mmCIF file of C-alpha atoms in Angstrom:
data_model
loop_
_atom_site.group_PDB
_atom_site.id
_atom_site.type_symbol
_atom_site.label_atom_id
_atom_site.label_comp_id
_atom_site.label_asym_id
_atom_site.label_seq_id
_atom_site.Cartn_x
_atom_site.Cartn_y
_atom_site.Cartn_z
ATOM 1 C CA MET A 27 0.000 0.000 0.000
ATOM 2 C CA TRP A 28 1.119 3.527 -0.676
ATOM 3 C CA LYS A 29 1.703 5.381 2.560
ATOM 4 C CA TYR A 30 0.989 8.913 1.441
ATOM 5 C CA LYS A 31 -2.286 10.520 0.629
ATOM 6 C CA PHE A 32 -2.908 11.660 -2.946
ATOM 7 C CA LEU A 33 -6.313 13.223 -3.247
ATOM 8 C CA PHE A 34 -7.875 13.347 -6.655
ATOM 9 C CA LEU A 35 -11.182 13.907 -8.363
ATOM 10 C CA THR A 36 -11.647 12.145 -11.686
ATOM 11 C CA ALA A 37 -14.239 12.860 -14.362
ATOM 12 C CA TYR A 38 -16.258 15.255 -12.236
ATOM 13 C CA LEU A 39 -19.348 15.995 -14.317
ATOM 14 C CA PHE A 40 -20.746 19.500 -14.531
ATOM 15 C CA SER A 41 -24.151 19.757 -16.131
ATOM 16 C CA THR A 42 -27.605 21.168 -15.504
ATOM 17 C CA HIS A 43 -28.462 18.078 -13.401
ATOM 18 C CA LEU A 44 -26.857 19.955 -10.490
ATOM 19 C CA TRP A 45 -29.961 22.131 -10.520
ATOM 20 C CA ALA A 46 -32.338 19.131 -10.262
ATOM 21 C CA ALA A 47 -35.636 20.009 -12.020
ATOM 22 C CA LYS A 48 -35.971 20.087 -15.808
ATOM 23 C CA ARG A 49 -34.740 23.409 -17.192
ATOM 24 C CA ASN A 50 -35.043 25.317 -20.440
ATOM 25 C CA PHE A 51 -31.410 26.417 -20.339
ATOM 26 C CA ASP A 52 -27.949 24.960 -20.722
ATOM 27 C CA LEU A 53 -24.656 25.372 -18.894
ATOM 28 C CA GLU A 54 -21.430 26.761 -20.328
ATOM 29 C CA ILE A 55 -18.086 26.736 -18.524
ATOM 30 C CA HIS A 56 -15.600 29.217 -19.922
ATOM 31 C CA ASN A 57 -12.642 28.542 -17.646
ATOM 32 C CA VAL A 58 -11.580 26.447 -14.645
ATOM 33 C CA THR A 59 -8.315 27.216 -12.849
ATOM 34 C CA CYS A 60 -6.642 25.784 -9.757
ATOM 35 C CA THR A 61 -4.025 27.886 -7.953
ATOM 36 C CA LYS A 62 -1.879 27.151 -4.902
ATOM 37 C CA SER A 63 -0.398 29.954 -2.840
ATOM 38 C CA GLU A 64 1.181 28.213 0.175
ATOM 39 C CA ASP A 65 3.927 25.597 0.593
ATOM 40 C CA VAL A 66 1.546 23.377 2.564
ATOM 41 C CA ILE A 67 0.067 22.479 -0.836
ATOM 42 C CA LYS A 68 2.579 20.449 -2.842
ATOM 43 C CA ARG A 69 0.329 19.993 -5.846
ATOM 44 C CA PHE A 70 -3.010 21.439 -6.918
ATOM 45 C CA ASP A 71 -3.942 21.301 -10.572
ATOM 46 C CA CYS A 72 -7.004 20.630 -12.660
ATOM 47 C CA ASN A 73 -8.372 20.545 -16.172
ATOM 48 C CA CYS A 74 -11.858 20.769 -17.616
ATOM 49 C CA LYS A 75 -13.076 19.342 -20.921
ATOM 50 C CA MET A 76 -16.381 19.723 -22.730
ATOM 51 C CA ILE A 77 -17.709 16.222 -23.464
ATOM 52 C CA SER A 78 -20.977 17.328 -25.084
ATOM 53 C CA LYS A 79 -23.163 20.418 -25.196
ATOM 54 C CA GLY A 80 -23.768 21.554 -21.625
ATOM 55 C CA ARG A 81 -21.692 18.703 -20.115
ATOM 56 C CA PHE A 82 -18.158 19.079 -18.811
ATOM 57 C CA SER A 83 -15.702 16.721 -17.159
ATOM 58 C CA SER A 84 -12.963 17.826 -14.745
ATOM 59 C CA ASN A 85 -9.936 16.140 -13.194
ATOM 60 C CA LEU A 86 -8.425 17.598 -10.035
ATOM 61 C CA PHE A 87 -5.334 16.586 -8.075
ATOM 62 C CA LEU A 88 -4.449 17.789 -4.573
ATOM 63 C CA MET A 89 -1.431 16.819 -2.482
ATOM 64 C CA LEU A 90 -0.483 18.351 0.871
ATOM 65 C CA SER A 91 3.004 18.523 2.380
ATOM 66 C CA ARG A 92 1.515 17.950 5.854
ATOM 67 C CA THR A 93 -1.813 17.133 7.464
ATOM 68 C CA LEU A 94 -4.272 19.994 7.134
ATOM 69 C CA ASP A 95 -5.161 21.879 10.319
ATOM 70 C CA LYS A 96 -8.560 20.746 11.629
ATOM 71 C CA ARG A 97 -9.585 24.413 11.855
ATOM 72 C CA ALA A 98 -9.052 24.955 8.115
ATOM 73 C CA GLU A 99 -11.982 26.461 6.241
ATOM 74 C CA LEU A 100 -13.514 26.329 2.784
ATOM 75 C CA HIS A 101 -14.525 29.716 1.413
ATOM 76 C CA LEU A 102 -17.317 29.450 -1.155
ATOM 77 C CA LEU A 103 -17.870 32.590 -3.203
ATOM 78 C CA ALA A 104 -20.233 32.866 -6.170
ATOM 79 C CA THR A 105 -21.171 35.975 -8.144
ATOM 80 C CA PHE A 106 -23.297 36.409 -11.248
ATOM 81 C CA ILE A 107 -24.441 39.005 -13.753
ATOM 82 C CA PRO A 108 -28.108 38.673 -14.865
ATOM 83 C CA ASN A 109 -28.871 38.229 -18.568
ATOM 84 C CA LYS A 110 -29.679 41.894 -19.131
ATOM 85 C CA GLY A 111 -27.726 43.221 -16.202
ATOM 86 C CA VAL A 112 -24.477 45.119 -15.967
ATOM 87 C CA LYS A 113 -23.574 44.891 -12.304
ATOM 88 C CA SER A 114 -22.196 41.762 -10.645
ATOM 89 C CA ILE A 115 -24.318 40.347 -7.814
ATOM 90 C CA LYS A 116 -22.878 38.289 -4.954
ATOM 91 C CA PHE A 117 -24.955 35.104 -4.753
ATOM 92 C CA MET A 118 -22.968 33.206 -2.133
ATOM 93 C CA ASP A 119 -20.191 34.132 0.296
ATOM 94 C CA ILE A 120 -19.771 31.616 3.113
ATOM 95 C CA LYS A 121 -16.965 29.994 5.086
ATOM 96 C CA LEU A 122 -17.304 26.438 6.354
ATOM 97 C CA ASN A 123 -15.025 24.329 8.528
ATOM 98 C CA ILE A 124 -13.482 21.731 6.221
ATOM 99 C CA CYS A 125 -13.967 18.889 8.725
ATOM 100 C CA THR A 126 -17.645 19.763 9.032
ATOM 101 C CA ILE A 127 -18.254 19.863 5.288
ATOM 102 C CA LEU A 128 -16.507 16.500 4.818
ATOM 103 C CA SER A 129 -18.476 14.721 7.540
ATOM 104 C CA GLN A 130 -21.918 16.330 7.242
ATOM 105 C CA VAL A 131 -24.446 16.848 4.460
ATOM 106 C CA SER A 132 -24.970 20.516 3.621
ATOM 107 C CA ARG A 133 -28.479 21.968 3.633
ATOM 108 C CA VAL A 134 -27.594 24.282 0.743
ATOM 109 C CA PRO A 135 -28.877 22.394 -2.356
ATOM 110 C CA LEU A 136 -26.103 23.497 -4.727
ATOM 111 C CA ILE A 137 -23.331 22.600 -2.242
ATOM 112 C CA LYS A 138 -25.092 19.330 -1.408
ATOM 113 C CA ASN A 139 -25.189 18.333 -5.099
ATOM 114 C CA LEU A 140 -21.574 19.367 -5.664
ATOM 115 C CA MET A 141 -20.325 17.388 -2.653
ATOM 116 C CA ALA A 142 -22.350 14.324 -3.683
ATOM 117 C CA GLU A 143 -20.616 14.362 -7.088
ATOM 118 C CA VAL A 144 -17.220 14.908 -5.429
ATOM 119 C CA ARG A 145 -17.786 11.865 -3.197
ATOM 120 C CA ARG A 146 -18.715 9.670 -6.156
ATOM 121 C CA LYS A 147 -15.692 10.640 -8.240
ATOM 122 C CA GLY A 148 -12.950 11.456 -5.710
ATOM 123 C CA ASN A 149 -10.987 9.845 -2.878
ATOM 124 C CA LEU A 150 -11.449 12.670 -0.380
ATOM 125 C CA PRO A 151 -11.923 11.369 3.172
ATOM 126 C CA TYR A 152 -15.334 11.450 4.841
ATOM 127 C CA GLU A 153 -13.815 13.061 7.905
ATOM 128 C CA CYS A 154 -10.670 14.756 9.137
ATOM 129 C CA PRO A 155 -7.701 14.448 9.099
ATOM 130 C CA VAL A 156 -6.934 15.433 5.516
ATOM 131 C CA LYS A 157 -3.495 13.859 5.397
ATOM 132 C CA GLY A 158 -0.274 15.134 3.906
ATOM 133 C CA ALA A 159 2.455 13.215 2.121
ATOM 134 C CA ALA A 160 4.753 11.024 4.180
ATOM 135 C CA LYS A 161 8.339 12.220 4.519
ATOM 136 C CA LYS A 162 10.847 10.698 2.123
ATOM 137 C CA ASN A 163 14.581 10.245 2.518
ATOM 138 C CA PHE A 164 15.349 10.071 -1.191
ATOM 139 C CA ASP A 165 15.239 12.081 -4.381
ATOM 140 C CA LEU A 166 14.668 11.337 -8.050
ATOM 141 C CA GLU A 167 17.157 11.880 -10.862
ATOM 142 C CA LEU A 168 16.378 11.584 -14.573
ATOM 143 C CA TYR A 169 19.333 10.873 -16.851
ATOM 144 C CA ASN A 170 17.522 10.690 -20.165
ATOM 145 C CA VAL A 171 14.011 10.747 -21.663
ATOM 146 C CA SER A 172 13.677 9.856 -25.350
ATOM 147 C CA CYS A 173 10.725 9.463 -27.720
ATOM 148 C CA GLU A 174 11.073 7.345 -30.863
ATOM 149 C CA LYS A 175 8.760 6.415 -33.738
ATOM 150 C CA PHE A 176 9.191 3.182 -35.694
ATOM 151 C CA ASP A 177 6.404 3.267 -38.278
ATOM 152 C CA ASN A 178 4.923 5.698 -40.799
ATOM 153 C CA VAL A 179 1.579 5.586 -39.002
ATOM 154 C CA VAL A 180 3.269 7.949 -36.515
ATOM 155 C CA LYS A 181 3.905 11.266 -38.260
ATOM 156 C CA ARG A 182 5.389 13.015 -35.245
ATOM 157 C CA PHE A 183 6.521 11.886 -31.807
ATOM 158 C CA ASP A 184 8.971 14.034 -29.908
ATOM 159 C CA CYS A 185 9.568 15.103 -26.345
ATOM 160 C CA ASN A 186 11.751 17.377 -24.277
ATOM 161 C CA THR A 187 12.564 17.131 -20.561
ATOM 162 C CA THR A 188 13.834 20.037 -18.477
ATOM 163 C CA ARG A 189 15.297 19.950 -14.968
ATOM 164 C CA ILE A 190 13.708 22.877 -13.122
ATOM 165 C CA ALA A 191 15.042 22.083 -9.633
ATOM 166 C CA LYS A 192 16.803 19.279 -7.795
ATOM 167 C CA GLY A 193 14.690 16.156 -8.220
ATOM 168 C CA HIS A 194 12.039 18.059 -10.181
ATOM 169 C CA TYR A 195 11.542 17.772 -13.958
ATOM 170 C CA THR A 196 8.967 18.787 -16.544
ATOM 171 C CA THR A 197 8.371 17.110 -19.894
ATOM 172 C CA ASP A 198 6.631 18.353 -23.047
ATOM 173 C CA MET A 199 5.526 15.809 -25.641
ATOM 174 C CA PHE A 200 3.864 15.983 -29.080
ATOM 175 C CA PHE A 201 2.199 13.048 -30.846
ATOM 176 C CA LEU A 202 0.620 13.034 -34.322
ATOM 177 C CA LEU A 203 -0.773 10.028 -36.205
ATOM 178 C CA ALA A 204 -1.230 9.686 -39.962
ATOM 179 C CA ARG A 205 -4.544 7.897 -39.365
ATOM 180 C CA THR A 206 -6.801 6.791 -36.528
ATOM 181 C CA LEU A 207 -5.109 4.210 -34.322
ATOM 182 C CA ASP A 208 -6.514 0.681 -34.420
ATOM 183 C CA LYS A 209 -8.805 0.059 -31.437
ATOM 184 C CA ASN A 210 -6.880 -3.158 -30.714
ATOM 185 C CA ALA A 211 -3.577 -1.305 -30.315
ATOM 186 C CA GLU A 212 -1.747 -1.946 -27.049
ATOM 187 C CA LEU A 213 0.409 -0.109 -24.538
ATOM 188 C CA LYS A 214 3.333 -2.047 -23.110
ATOM 189 C CA PHE A 215 4.837 -0.991 -19.774
ATOM 190 C CA VAL A 216 8.290 -2.362 -18.900
ATOM 191 C CA LEU A 217 10.296 -1.349 -15.832
ATOM 192 C CA HIS A 218 13.784 -2.663 -15.013
ATOM 193 C CA PHE A 219 15.898 -1.642 -12.042
ATOM 194 C CA ILE A 220 19.289 -2.352 -10.491
ATOM 195 C CA PRO A 221 19.359 -2.156 -6.660
ATOM 196 C CA GLU A 222 21.851 0.180 -4.991
ATOM 197 C CA LYS A 223 24.383 -2.576 -4.286
ATOM 198 C CA GLY A 224 23.302 -4.924 -7.045
ATOM 199 C CA LEU A 225 24.856 -5.808 -10.386
ATOM 200 C CA LYS A 226 22.029 -7.576 -12.180
ATOM 201 C CA SER A 227 18.992 -5.859 -13.701
ATOM 202 C CA VAL A 228 15.622 -6.938 -12.276
ATOM 203 C CA LYS A 229 12.394 -6.788 -14.291
ATOM 204 C CA PHE A 230 9.775 -5.250 -11.985
ATOM 205 C CA VAL A 231 6.872 -4.593 -14.396
ATOM 206 C CA ASP A 232 6.150 -6.118 -17.821
ATOM 207 C CA MET A 233 2.553 -5.765 -18.912
ATOM 208 C CA LYS A 234 0.455 -5.041 -21.977
ATOM 209 C CA VAL A 235 -2.962 -3.401 -21.910
ATOM 210 C CA ASN A 236 -5.386 -2.446 -24.641
ATOM 211 C CA ILE A 237 -4.863 1.242 -25.348
ATOM 212 C CA CYS A 238 -8.610 1.979 -25.197
ATOM 213 C CA ASP A 239 -8.816 0.314 -21.772
ATOM 214 C CA ALA A 240 -5.749 2.237 -20.568
ATOM 215 C CA PHE A 241 -7.384 5.571 -21.403
ATOM 216 C CA GLY A 242 -10.834 4.625 -20.167
ATOM 217 C CA GLN A 243 -10.068 2.731 -16.948
ATOM 218 C CA ALA A 244 -7.859 3.154 -13.889
ATOM 219 C CA THR A 245 -5.039 0.624 -13.488
ATOM 220 C CA ARG A 246 -4.387 -1.046 -10.136
ATOM 221 C CA VAL A 247 -0.592 -0.670 -10.414
ATOM 222 C CA PRO A 248 0.127 2.390 -8.194
ATOM 223 C CA LEU A 249 3.094 3.752 -10.190
ATOM 224 C CA ILE A 250 1.342 3.447 -13.561
ATOM 225 C CA LYS A 251 -1.850 4.862 -12.042
ATOM 226 C CA SER A 252 0.017 7.946 -10.800
ATOM 227 C CA ILE A 253 1.670 8.440 -14.192
ATOM 228 C CA MET A 254 -1.628 8.109 -16.082
ATOM 229 C CA GLU A 255 -3.328 10.585 -13.729
ATOM 230 C CA GLU A 256 -0.567 13.117 -14.383
ATOM 231 C CA VAL A 257 -0.835 12.481 -18.141
ATOM 232 C CA ARG A 258 -4.591 13.145 -18.006
ATOM 233 C CA SER A 259 -4.144 16.408 -16.138
ATOM 234 C CA LYS A 260 -1.461 17.786 -18.464
ATOM 235 C CA SER A 261 -2.513 16.594 -21.929
ATOM 236 C CA ASN A 262 -5.306 16.673 -24.481
ATOM 237 C CA LEU A 263 -5.268 12.904 -24.917
ATOM 238 C CA PRO A 264 -8.815 11.525 -25.140
ATOM 239 C CA PHE A 265 -10.587 9.757 -22.277
ATOM 240 C CA GLU A 266 -11.655 7.035 -24.698
ATOM 241 C CA CYS A 267 -11.021 5.737 -28.206
ATOM 242 C CA PRO A 268 -10.705 6.644 -31.035
ATOM 243 C CA ILE A 269 -7.233 8.168 -31.007
ATOM 244 C CA LYS A 270 -7.581 10.190 -34.164
ATOM 245 C CA GLY A 271 -5.227 10.713 -37.062
ATOM 246 C CA ASP A 272 -4.118 14.188 -38.190
ATOM 247 C CA HIS A 273 -4.826 15.535 -34.711
ATOM 248 C CA LEU A 274 -1.883 16.889 -32.735
ATOM 249 C CA TYR A 275 -1.923 15.513 -29.206
ATOM 250 C CA SER A 276 0.283 17.298 -26.717
ATOM 251 C CA MET A 277 1.357 16.953 -23.110
ATOM 252 C CA LEU A 278 2.775 20.095 -21.537
ATOM 253 C CA LYS A 279 4.630 20.469 -18.244
ATOM 254 C CA PHE A 280 4.277 16.827 -17.192
ATOM 255 C CA ILE A 281 5.800 16.839 -13.704
ATOM 256 C CA THR A 282 8.209 14.099 -12.652
ATOM 257 C CA ASN A 283 9.484 14.067 -9.076
ATOM 258 C CA SER A 284 9.629 11.807 -6.034
ATOM 259 C CA SER A 285 5.901 12.313 -5.338
ATOM 260 C CA LEU A 286 5.236 9.623 -7.972
ATOM 261 C CA LEU A 287 7.038 7.089 -5.779
ATOM 262 C CA PRO A 288 6.037 5.411 -2.496
ATOM 263 C CA PRO A 289 7.811 6.667 0.667
ATOM 264 C CA TYR A 290 9.553 3.314 1.156
ATOM 265 C CA ALA A 291 11.159 3.219 -2.328
ATOM 266 C CA PRO A 292 14.776 1.911 -2.169
ATOM 267 C CA PHE A 293 17.825 3.480 -3.787
ATOM 268 C CA LEU A 294 18.233 2.096 -7.316
ATOM 269 C CA VAL A 295 18.836 2.801 -11.001
ATOM 270 C CA PHE A 296 15.839 2.265 -13.287
ATOM 271 C CA ASN A 297 14.921 2.029 -16.960
ATOM 272 C CA TYR A 298 11.253 2.570 -17.832
ATOM 273 C CA THR A 299 9.754 2.024 -21.292
ATOM 274 C CA LEU A 300 6.248 2.775 -22.510
ATOM 275 C CA ALA A 301 5.663 1.427 -26.023
ATOM 276 C CA ILE A 302 2.687 1.495 -28.408
ATOM 277 C CA PHE A 303 1.997 -1.638 -30.443
ATOM 278 C CA GLU A 304 -0.371 -2.026 -33.380
ATOM 279 C CA GLU A 305 -0.919 -5.572 -34.698
ATOM 280 C CA ASN A 306 2.028 -6.691 -32.529
ATOM 281 C CA LYS A 307 4.324 -4.183 -34.234
ATOM 282 C CA LYS A 308 5.984 -1.479 -32.141
ATOM 283 C CA ILE A 309 5.184 1.909 -33.646
ATOM 284 C CA ALA A 310 6.451 4.278 -30.930
ATOM 285 C CA SER A 311 8.051 4.284 -27.494
ATOM 286 C CA ILE A 312 9.141 6.522 -24.629
ATOM 287 C CA ARG A 313 12.228 5.469 -22.678
ATOM 288 C CA THR A 314 13.189 6.987 -19.347
ATOM 289 C CA ARG A 315 16.466 6.337 -17.539
ATOM 290 C CA GLY A 316 17.016 7.570 -14.027
ATOM 291 C CA ALA A 317 17.734 6.740 -10.410
ATOM 292 C CA ILE A 318 16.381 7.026 -6.885
ATOM 293 C CA VAL A 319 19.188 8.583 -4.858
ATOM 294 C CA PRO A 320 19.781 9.741 -1.250
#
C-alpha cells in the first residue's frame, strides 16, 4: 500500500443536473483554474473538458506537504451578472469548517449536489484528518528521456525534458498520427531496475494493456496509475477511443518528481519504457532512464 495521501477527483461531471428540475437552459463553462499559494500544498492542478453540449468533465489533483489543520476552512464565493444586467451580484459568500463539510451533508442544495458528485468521483476522506504526504529520505534523478517512432503511421513523436530544480523535472511531448489508431492497439509498460548494491537488472513490471482500456479505466498498479493521472491532467489525450489521425496531441509540463514514488522506495537505477503496439508491431516508445538517490 502507498503510505501517502494523494487526493484526486476524476471525471467530475458539470451539467444542468446539479440544478435538479428540468430546465429550459444549458450550462457553459468558460474557464476552470486551480491555484496554490502556500507551501503546505505540494500539488493542486485541474483541467476541464467539454464532453458534449452543456456537459463538462474535470480532473483535479491535490497533495499536501503535511496534514491539514482541523480548523481549516472552505470559502465558497459565487457571483453572477443577470442576462440583461451590468452589475455583478454576490450570490454566495460563506466559510465552512473543512472537517464539518466532509463529515456532514450541507443543507444548501447546490453545495449538497456538488459534494455528492465529489464523493462519487474522488478519494477525499469522509472526515478529518486530511493527510499530507509522508516524509521521504530520497530524491529522483532523470538521466535521459527519449521518444522514438518506428512506423509511418506515426507522423510526429517528440519530447523534451527540463530539470527545473533538484529532483524536479517537466516534460513536453507531441504526438501526431497519420490515421486513426486501431482500437486493438496496445500499450506495453516495462520497468527494469538495479538495486543500490546490485549488479544484475531486475524486471519489476512487464505488462500489456489495450490502449482503449488504458485511457478509459484506472489501473491497479500504483506507479502506472500515478503516471496516467498526471498524463490526463497535463494533456489533451482523449478519455476514450478513437485516437484520431491528423490531430496533434500534446502533453505540456508533465511533472516528474519523487511524489510519484512510495515513501519506502529503495535506492536504485531504473529504466522505464512505454511502447505502443499495433498488430504486434511497435510503432512508438518513450524510454526513461534515471535513479532514486539519497
